[in-house]
Coordinates of N, CA and C in Angstrom, one line a residue:
M1 N 0.7 -1.2 0.1 CA 0.0 0.1 0.0 C 1.0 1.1 -0.2
A2 N 0.5 2.0 -1.1 CA 1.2 3.5 -1.1 C 1.2 4.5 0.1
A3 N 2.2 5.2 0.6 CA 1.9 5.9 1.8 C 1.5 7.0 1.5
A4 N 0.4 7.7 2.3 CA -0.4 9.0 2.0 C 0.7 9.9 2.0
Q5 N 0.4 10.7 0.5 CA 1.1 11.9 0.8 C 1.0 13.1 1.4
T6 N -0.2 13.4 2.1 CA -0.8 14.8 2.7 C -1.1 14.0 4.0
Y7 N -0.7 14.8 5.1 CA -1.1 14.9 6.5 C -2.4 15.4 6.7
P8 N -3.8 15.1 7.1 CA -4.7 15.8 7.5 C -4.8 16.5 9.0
I9 N -5.1 17.8 8.7 CA -5.5 18.4 9.8 C -6.6 19.2 10.0
A10 N -7.0 19.7 11.0 CA -8.1 20.5 11.1 C -7.4 22.1 11.6
L11 N -7.4 22.8 10.8 CA -6.9 24.4 11.0 C -7.9 25.5 11.8
V12 N -7.5 25.7 13.1 CA -7.9 26.8 14.1 C -7.7 28.4 13.3
L13 N -8.6 28.5 12.4 CA -8.5 29.7 12.0 C -8.9 31.2 12.5
H14 N -9.5 31.1 13.5 CA -10.5 32.6 14.2 C -9.5 33.2 14.5
D15 N -9.7 34.2 13.9 CA -9.1 35.8 14.0 C -7.7 35.8 13.6
K16 N -7.5 34.5 12.2 CA -6.2 34.6 11.4 C -6.3 35.4 10.1
D17 N -5.5 35.9 10.0 CA -5.4 36.8 8.6 C -5.2 35.8 7.5
V18 N -6.2 35.8 6.4 CA -6.0 34.8 4.9 C -6.6 35.7 3.9
V19 N -5.5 35.1 3.2 CA -5.5 36.3 1.8 C -6.2 35.3 0.6
V20 N -7.3 35.7 -0.3 CA -7.9 35.6 -0.8 C -7.9 35.9 -2.1
I21 N -6.7 35.5 -3.3 CA -7.0 36.3 -4.4 C -7.7 35.9 -5.7
G22 N -8.5 36.7 -6.4 CA -9.7 36.4 -7.0 C -10.6 36.8 -6.5
G23 N -11.8 37.2 -7.9 CA -12.8 37.7 -7.7 C -14.4 37.2 -8.1
G24 N -14.0 35.5 -8.4 CA -15.3 35.2 -9.3 C -15.9 34.0 -8.1
A25 N -16.7 32.8 -8.9 CA -17.4 32.2 -7.6 C -16.3 31.1 -7.2
V26 N -15.2 30.6 -7.6 CA -14.3 30.2 -7.0 C -13.8 30.7 -5.7
A27 N -13.8 32.1 -5.5 CA -13.0 32.8 -4.6 C -13.9 33.0 -3.3
L28 N -15.4 33.0 -4.1 CA -16.6 33.3 -3.3 C -16.7 32.1 -2.5
R29 N -16.6 30.4 -2.8 CA -16.6 29.8 -2.2 C -15.6 29.5 -1.1
K30 N -14.5 29.9 -1.3 CA -13.4 29.8 -0.3 C -13.9 30.4 1.1
V31 N -14.2 32.2 0.5 CA -14.4 33.0 1.4 C -15.7 32.8 2.5
V32 N -16.5 32.1 2.0 CA -18.0 32.1 2.6 C -17.5 31.0 3.6
G33 N -16.3 29.6 2.8 CA -15.9 28.8 3.9 C -15.2 29.4 5.2
L34 N -14.2 30.2 5.0 CA -13.4 30.9 6.0 C -14.3 31.8 6.8
L35 N -15.2 32.3 6.6 CA -16.1 33.1 7.4 C -16.8 32.4 8.2
E36 N -17.2 31.1 8.0 CA -17.6 30.5 8.8 C -16.7 30.0 10.2
C37 N -15.4 30.1 9.6 CA -14.3 29.8 10.7 C -13.8 30.9 11.7
G38 N -14.2 32.3 11.2 CA -14.4 33.2 11.8 C -12.9 33.8 11.5
A39 N -12.5 33.6 10.3 CA -11.3 34.2 9.6 C -11.2 35.7 9.4
R40 N -10.4 36.2 9.8 CA -10.0 37.8 9.4 C -9.5 37.6 7.5
I41 N -10.3 37.8 6.2 CA -10.3 38.0 5.1 C -9.9 38.9 4.5
T42 N -9.0 38.9 3.6 CA -8.2 40.0 2.6 C -8.8 39.3 1.2
V43 N -9.4 40.1 0.3 CA -10.0 39.2 -1.2 C -8.9 40.8 -2.0
V44 N -8.2 40.3 -2.8 CA -7.5 40.7 -3.8 C -8.1 40.7 -5.3
A45 N -8.5 41.4 -5.8 CA -9.4 41.3 -7.2 C -9.5 42.4 -8.3
P46 N -9.1 42.5 -9.0 CA -9.3 44.0 -9.9 C -11.2 43.9 -9.8
E47 N -11.8 43.1 -9.8 CA -13.4 42.8 -10.3 C -13.7 41.6 -9.4
L48 N -15.0 42.0 -8.9 CA -15.6 41.0 -8.0 C -17.1 40.3 -8.3
C49 N -17.4 39.1 -8.3 CA -18.8 38.6 -8.7 C -19.6 39.4 -7.6
P50 N -21.0 39.7 -8.2 CA -21.6 40.5 -7.0 C -22.0 39.7 -5.8
E51 N -22.1 38.3 -5.5 CA -21.9 37.9 -4.4 C -20.4 38.3 -3.3
L52 N -19.6 38.0 -3.9 CA -18.6 38.7 -3.5 C -18.4 40.2 -3.2
A53 N -18.8 40.8 -3.8 CA -18.8 42.3 -3.5 C -19.8 42.6 -2.2
G54 N -20.8 41.8 -2.1 CA -21.8 42.1 -1.3 C -21.1 41.8 0.1
L55 N -20.5 40.5 -0.3 CA -20.0 40.3 1.1 C -18.7 41.1 1.9
A56 N -18.3 41.9 0.8 CA -17.1 43.0 1.2 C -17.5 44.2 1.6
A57 N -18.8 44.3 1.0 CA -19.4 45.5 1.4 C -20.6 45.6 2.7
G58 N -20.6 44.1 3.0 CA -22.0 43.9 4.1 C -21.6 45.0 5.3
K59 N -22.3 44.6 6.2 CA -22.6 45.3 7.4 C -21.4 45.0 8.0
G60 N -20.7 45.8 8.5 CA -19.5 45.4 9.8 C -18.5 45.3 8.9
G61 N -18.7 44.9 7.3 CA -17.2 44.6 6.3 C -16.4 43.3 6.7
C62 N -17.5 42.6 6.0 CA -16.8 40.9 6.3 C -15.3 40.8 5.5
C63 N -15.1 41.3 5.0 CA -13.3 41.0 4.5 C -13.0 42.4 4.3
R64 N -11.9 42.6 4.3 CA -10.9 43.5 3.7 C -10.7 43.1 1.9
L65 N -11.1 44.2 1.4 CA -11.0 44.2 0.1 C -9.9 45.4 -0.7
L66 N -9.1 44.7 -1.4 CA -8.1 45.1 -2.3 C -8.6 45.3 -3.9
Q67 N -9.2 46.1 -4.7 CA -9.7 46.1 -5.9 C -8.8 46.5 -6.8
R68 N -7.8 45.7 -7.3 CA -6.7 45.9 -7.7 C -6.1 44.5 -7.9
P69 N -5.2 44.5 -9.2 CA -4.2 43.4 -9.4 C -3.4 43.2 -8.3
Y70 N -3.0 41.8 -8.3 CA -2.3 41.2 -7.2 C -0.8 41.5 -7.1
E71 N -0.5 41.9 -5.9 CA 0.9 42.2 -6.0 C 1.7 41.8 -4.8
S72 N 2.8 41.4 -4.7 CA 3.6 40.4 -3.7 C 3.6 40.6 -2.5
G73 N 3.2 41.9 -1.9 CA 3.2 42.3 -0.8 C 1.9 42.0 -0.1
D74 N 1.0 41.6 -1.2 CA -0.3 41.3 -0.2 C -0.6 40.5 0.8
L75 N 0.8 39.7 0.5 CA 0.7 38.2 1.4 C 1.6 38.4 2.5
R76 N 1.9 39.8 3.1 CA 2.7 39.9 4.2 C 1.9 39.9 5.4
G77 N 1.7 39.2 6.7 CA 1.2 39.1 7.9 C -0.1 37.8 7.8
A78 N 0.1 37.1 6.6 CA -1.3 36.1 6.3 C -0.7 34.7 7.0
S79 N -1.7 33.9 7.3 CA -1.3 32.9 8.0 C -1.9 31.9 6.9
L80 N -2.5 31.9 6.1 CA -3.1 30.9 4.7 C -3.4 31.8 3.5
V81 N -3.2 31.5 2.3 CA -3.1 31.8 0.8 C -4.3 30.8 0.0
F82 N -5.4 31.8 -0.7 CA -5.7 31.3 -1.8 C -5.4 31.7 -3.3
A83 N -5.1 30.9 -4.1 CA -5.0 31.7 -5.1 C -6.1 31.4 -6.3
C84 N -6.9 32.1 -6.7 CA -8.6 31.8 -6.9 C -8.5 32.5 -8.9
T85 N -7.2 33.0 -9.0 CA -7.6 33.8 -10.2 C -7.7 32.7 -11.5
D86 N -8.3 33.2 -12.7 CA -8.2 32.5 -13.8 C -6.9 32.3 -14.5
D87 N -5.9 33.2 -14.0 CA -4.5 33.1 -15.1 C -3.5 32.5 -14.1
Y88 N -2.9 31.6 -15.3 CA -2.1 30.4 -14.7 C -0.7 31.3 -14.1
E89 N -0.3 32.4 -15.1 CA 1.0 33.1 -14.6 C 1.1 33.7 -13.0
T90 N -0.4 34.5 -12.8 CA -0.2 34.9 -11.5 C -0.5 33.9 -10.4
N91 N -1.2 32.8 -10.9 CA -1.4 31.5 -9.9 C -0.1 31.4 -9.6
T92 N 0.8 31.0 -10.2 CA 2.2 30.4 -10.1 C 3.0 31.9 -9.4
R93 N 3.0 33.2 -9.6 CA 3.7 34.3 -8.7 C 3.0 34.0 -7.5
I94 N 1.8 34.0 -7.2 CA 1.3 34.0 -5.7 C 1.7 32.5 -5.1
A95 N 2.0 31.2 -5.9 CA 2.5 30.1 -5.4 C 4.3 30.4 -4.5
A96 N 4.4 31.3 -5.9 CA 6.1 31.3 -5.2 C 6.6 32.2 -4.1
D97 N 5.7 33.2 -4.5 CA 5.8 34.2 -3.1 C 5.4 33.4 -2.0
A98 N 4.1 32.8 -1.8 CA 4.0 32.2 -0.6 C 4.9 31.2 -0.1
T99 N 5.7 30.3 -1.0 CA 6.5 29.7 -0.4 C 7.3 30.2 -0.3
Q100 N 7.9 31.0 -0.6 CA 9.4 32.1 -0.1 C 8.7 33.0 1.2
L101 N 8.0 32.6 1.4 CA 7.6 33.4 2.7 C 7.0 32.2 3.9
G102 N 7.2 30.9 3.5 CA 6.9 29.6 4.2 C 5.1 30.0 4.4
L103 N 4.3 30.1 3.6 CA 3.1 30.2 4.0 C 2.3 29.2 2.8
P104 N 1.6 28.4 3.8 CA 0.6 27.4 2.8 C -0.3 28.0 1.6
V105 N -0.4 27.3 0.4 CA -0.8 28.0 -0.7 C -1.9 26.8 -1.2
N106 N -3.1 27.3 -1.4 CA -3.6 26.4 -2.5 C -4.1 27.0 -3.4
V107 N -4.1 26.6 -4.7 CA -4.1 27.4 -6.1 C -5.1 26.4 -7.1
A108 N -6.6 27.4 -6.9 CA -7.5 26.3 -7.5 C -7.0 25.5 -8.8
D109 N -7.5 24.3 -8.8 CA -7.5 23.7 -10.0 C -5.7 23.2 -11.0
C110 N -5.1 23.7 -9.7 CA -3.9 23.3 -10.1 C -2.9 22.9 -8.9
P111 N -3.2 21.2 -9.0 CA -2.5 20.5 -7.5 C -0.9 20.7 -7.5
E112 N -0.3 21.0 -8.3 CA 1.1 20.9 -8.8 C 1.5 22.2 -8.1
L113 N 0.6 23.6 -7.9 CA 1.1 24.4 -7.1 C 0.9 24.8 -5.9
C114 N 0.0 23.8 -5.7 CA -0.7 23.5 -3.9 C 0.5 23.0 -3.1
S115 N 0.5 23.3 -1.9 CA 1.0 23.4 -0.6 C 0.2 22.4 0.3
F116 N -1.2 22.5 -0.2 CA -2.2 22.0 0.7 C -3.4 21.8 -0.4
Y117 N -4.3 20.9 0.4 CA -5.2 20.6 -0.9 C -6.5 20.7 0.5
L118 N -7.9 21.2 -0.5 CA -9.3 21.5 0.5 C -10.2 19.9 0.0
P119 N -10.1 19.4 1.2 CA -11.1 18.1 0.9 C -12.3 18.7 0.9
S120 N -13.6 17.5 0.8 CA -14.6 17.8 0.3 C -15.0 17.7 2.2
V121 N -16.1 18.5 2.8 CA -16.4 18.5 4.1 C -17.8 18.4 4.2
L122 N -18.1 17.2 5.4 CA -19.3 16.9 5.7 C -19.4 17.8 7.0
R123 N -20.6 18.5 7.5 CA -20.5 19.4 8.6 C -21.1 19.0 9.3
R124 N -21.9 18.7 10.7 CA -22.9 18.5 11.3 C -22.4 19.2 13.0
D125 N -22.7 20.4 13.5 CA -22.4 20.9 14.9 C -20.8 20.7 14.5
A126 N -20.7 19.9 15.7 CA -19.1 19.7 16.1 C -18.7 18.7 15.5
L127 N -19.2 18.1 14.3 CA -18.8 16.8 13.8 C -18.3 17.3 12.3
S128 N -17.1 17.1 12.0 CA -16.8 17.3 10.8 C -16.1 15.9 10.0
I129 N -16.8 15.6 8.7 CA -15.4 14.4 8.2 C -15.4 15.3 6.9
A130 N -13.8 14.5 6.3 CA -13.3 15.1 5.3 C -13.1 14.4 4.5
V131 N -13.5 14.2 3.3 CA -13.0 13.3 2.2 C -11.9 13.9 1.3
S132 N -10.8 13.1 1.0 CA -9.7 14.0 0.6 C -9.0 13.0 -0.8
T133 N -9.1 13.5 -2.1 CA -8.4 12.7 -2.7 C -6.6 13.3 -3.0
D134 N -5.9 13.6 -2.3 CA -4.8 14.2 -2.4 C -4.7 15.3 -3.8
G135 N -6.0 16.0 -3.8 CA -6.1 16.8 -5.1 C -6.1 16.1 -6.7
S136 N -6.4 14.9 -6.4 CA -6.4 14.2 -7.8 C -7.8 14.0 -8.4
S137 N -8.9 13.9 -7.5 CA -10.4 14.4 -8.2 C -11.3 14.9 -7.0
P138 N -11.3 16.1 -7.3 CA -12.5 16.8 -6.1 C -13.6 16.1 -6.5
L139 N -14.2 15.9 -7.7 CA -15.4 15.3 -7.9 C -15.3 14.2 -7.3
A140 N -14.7 13.4 -7.4 CA -14.4 11.6 -6.5 C -15.0 12.1 -5.0
A141 N -13.9 12.9 -4.4 CA -14.3 13.4 -2.9 C -15.7 13.8 -2.9
R142 N -16.0 14.8 -3.4 CA -17.4 15.3 -3.2 C -18.7 14.2 -3.5
L143 N -18.5 13.4 -4.5 CA -19.8 12.3 -4.9 C -19.5 11.4 -3.4
I144 N -18.2 11.1 -2.8 CA -18.3 10.4 -1.4 C -18.6 10.8 -0.3
R145 N -18.2 11.9 -0.3 CA -19.0 13.2 0.8 C -20.4 12.8 0.5
E146 N -21.3 13.3 -0.7 CA -22.6 13.3 -0.2 C -23.0 11.7 -0.4
E147 N -22.4 10.8 -0.3 CA -23.0 9.5 -0.1 C -22.8 9.1 1.6
L148 N -22.1 9.8 2.4 CA -21.9 9.7 3.8 C -23.1 10.5 4.4
E149 N -23.2 11.7 3.6 CA -24.4 12.4 4.3 C -25.5 11.7 4.0
G150 N -25.6 10.7 3.0 CA -27.0 10.2 2.9 C -27.4 9.1 3.9
V151 N -26.0 8.5 4.4 CA -26.1 7.1 5.3 C -26.3 8.2 7.0
M152 N -25.4 9.0 7.0 CA -25.4 9.6 8.2 C -26.8 10.5 8.6
G153 N -27.5 9.8 9.7 CA -28.5 10.9 9.9 C -28.3 11.9 11.3
P154 N -29.5 12.7 11.7 CA -29.0 13.2 12.4 C -28.9 12.8 14.2
E155 N -28.8 11.3 14.3 CA -28.5 10.5 15.4 C -27.1 10.8 16.0
V156 N -26.3 10.8 15.0 CA -24.7 11.2 14.7 C -24.2 12.3 15.4
D157 N -25.0 13.5 15.2 CA -25.3 14.7 16.1 C -25.3 14.6 17.4
T158 N -26.7 13.6 18.0 CA -26.6 13.5 19.0 C -25.7 12.7 19.6
F159 N -25.1 11.9 19.2 CA -24.0 11.0 19.8 C -22.8 11.9 20.0
V160 N -22.3 12.8 19.2 CA -21.2 13.4 19.3 C -21.4 14.5 20.5
E161 N -22.8 15.4 20.6 CA -23.1 15.7 21.7 C -22.9 15.0 23.0
L162 N -23.6 13.8 23.3 CA -23.6 13.0 24.1 C -21.9 12.8 24.6
L163 N -21.2 11.8 23.9 CA -19.5 12.2 24.5 C -18.8 13.3 24.4
R164 N -19.4 14.9 23.9 CA -18.7 15.8 24.1 C -19.0 16.3 25.6
R165 N -20.0 15.9 26.5 CA -20.4 16.2 27.5 C -19.6 15.0 28.6
W166 N -19.7 14.0 28.1 CA -19.2 12.9 29.1 C -17.7 13.0 28.9
R167 N -16.7 13.9 27.8 CA -15.6 13.9 27.8 C -15.1 15.2 28.9
E168 N -16.1 15.9 28.7 CA -15.3 16.9 29.9 C -15.7 16.4 31.5
K169 N -16.6 15.7 31.9 CA -16.8 15.0 32.9 C -15.5 14.1 33.4
A170 N -15.2 13.7 32.2 CA -14.0 12.4 32.5 C -12.4 13.5 32.7
L171 N -12.7 14.2 31.9 CA -11.1 15.0 31.8 C -11.1 15.6 33.1
A172 N -12.5 16.0 34.0 CA -12.2 16.9 34.9 C -12.0 15.6 36.4
E173 N -12.3 14.6 36.3 CA -12.0 13.4 37.1 C -11.8 12.2 37.3
L174 N -11.4 12.2 35.9 CA -10.3 10.6 36.0 C -9.4 10.9 36.0
P175 N -8.3 10.3 36.5 CA -7.0 10.1 35.9 C -6.7 9.6 34.2
A176 N -5.6 9.8 33.8 CA -5.3 9.4 32.1 C -5.8 8.3 32.1
Q177 N -5.2 6.7 32.8 CA -5.4 5.3 32.7 C -6.7 5.2 32.4
Q178 N -7.7 6.0 33.8 CA -8.8 5.3 33.8 C -9.9 6.3 32.9
R179 N -9.6 7.4 32.5 CA -10.1 7.4 31.1 C -10.0 6.9 29.6
A180 N -8.6 6.5 29.5 CA -8.8 5.4 28.3 C -9.3 4.3 28.7
A181 N -9.5 3.8 29.6 CA -10.3 2.7 30.0 C -11.7 2.9 29.9
F182 N -12.4 4.1 30.0 CA -13.8 4.2 29.8 C -14.0 4.2 28.9
W183 N -13.0 5.1 27.7 CA -13.4 5.5 26.4 C -13.0 4.1 25.5
Q184 N -12.7 3.1 25.8 CA -12.4 1.8 25.4 C -13.8 0.9 25.7
A185 N -14.0 0.7 26.9 CA -15.5 0.4 27.2 C -16.7 1.0 26.7
V186 N -16.8 2.3 26.4 CA -18.0 3.1 25.5 C -18.0 2.6 24.2
A187 N -16.7 2.3 23.7 CA -16.5 1.6 22.1 C -16.8 0.3 22.3
D188 N -16.5 -0.4 23.4 CA -16.7 -1.9 23.3 C -18.2 -2.1 23.6
T189 N -19.1 -0.9 23.7 CA -20.4 -1.4 24.2 C -21.5 -0.6 23.5
E190 N -22.9 -0.6 23.7 CA -23.7 -0.5 22.4 C -24.3 0.9 22.5
V191 N -23.6 1.8 23.4 CA -23.9 3.1 23.5 C -24.5 3.8 22.0
Y192 N -23.4 3.9 21.0 CA -24.0 4.4 20.0 C -25.2 3.4 19.4
S193 N -25.3 2.3 19.4 CA -26.5 1.4 19.0 C -27.5 2.2 19.6
L194 N -27.4 2.5 20.7 CA -28.7 2.8 21.7 C -29.3 4.5 20.8
V195 N -28.1 5.3 20.8 CA -28.5 6.6 20.3 C -28.7 6.5 19.2
R196 N -28.4 5.7 18.3 CA -29.0 5.7 16.7 C -30.7 5.0 16.7
Q197 N -31.0 4.1 17.7 CA -32.2 3.7 18.1 C -33.2 4.7 18.9
G198 N -32.7 5.6 18.7 CA -33.3 6.8 19.9 C -33.7 6.5 21.0
R199 N -32.7 5.7 21.9 CA -33.1 5.4 23.4 C -31.8 6.1 24.1
L200 N -32.0 7.3 23.7 CA -31.1 8.5 24.3 C -30.8 8.1 26.2
Q201 N -32.2 7.9 26.6 CA -31.7 7.4 28.2 C -30.9 6.3 28.7
Q202 N -31.3 5.5 27.6 CA -31.0 4.0 28.3 C -29.2 4.1 28.0
A203 N -29.0 5.1 26.6 CA -27.4 5.4 26.5 C -26.7 6.0 27.6
E204 N -27.4 7.4 28.1 CA -26.9 7.5 29.4 C -26.6 6.8 30.9
T205 N -28.0 5.9 30.9 CA -27.7 5.1 31.9 C -26.5 4.4 31.6
L206 N -26.3 3.7 30.8 CA -25.1 2.6 30.4 C -24.0 3.5 30.4
L207 N -23.9 4.7 30.0 CA -22.5 5.5 30.3 C -22.1 5.7 31.9
S208 N -23.4 6.0 32.3 CA -23.1 6.2 34.2 C -22.8 4.9 34.9
S209 N -23.1 3.7 34.2 CA -22.8 2.7 34.8 C -21.2 2.3 34.7
L210 N -20.8 2.8 33.3 CA -19.1 2.5 32.9 C -18.4 3.4 33.8
Y211 N -19.0 4.3 34.0 CA -18.1 5.5 34.5 C -18.2 5.1 35.7
A212 N -18.9 4.7 36.6 CA -19.2 4.5 37.6 C -18.2 3.2 38.3
E213 N -17.8 2.4 37.3 CA -16.8 1.4 38.1 C -15.9 1.7 37.8
L214 N -15.4 2.8 37.7 CA -14.0 3.4 37.3 C -13.8 4.3 38.8
L215 N -14.4 4.3 39.2 CA -14.4 5.3 40.5 C -14.3 4.7 41.9

């Protein structure tokens, strides 16, 4: 089996500066996703599609807008860079500038210029499931993500929230070895099955029983 070429991570971008170069539909998708993460976004483009222009001019100013062609100094202070122009030479220059500054850069439709790829993401409250093909086929990643959406119902959100509450309790009250034993016991029992059947009270009772055995 070939070794994976990328290392999947989840970035915390709240209050981080992110630069998006481009003003079309691709840039719009990037900006919308970044706003959901609380990033501070600078958009660089001579022209913007109406939706992106609306975000930049919206109440409170969701994005900082530099309405002109890209300049190398635009990347100073950034944590992350997205090149979304339709000009290969410009995208290549952006990637080179970002690399020189040690910044992660994603170039739309040019995996050879990227230092990271964007997975297709299924989001449900605190749950995120990312599907990546290491940039080889975004369409395949999207189709697989859509299949997962059809399989995973709202009970998954309930299960994640249930375990979040118990994780806080375990972190506060149990030493590391007992916490590991507790989570192994949860994995080995029917907690998830009970939640999927809508038997939430029985799941809570089972968790309480497993927890009490470790006190």
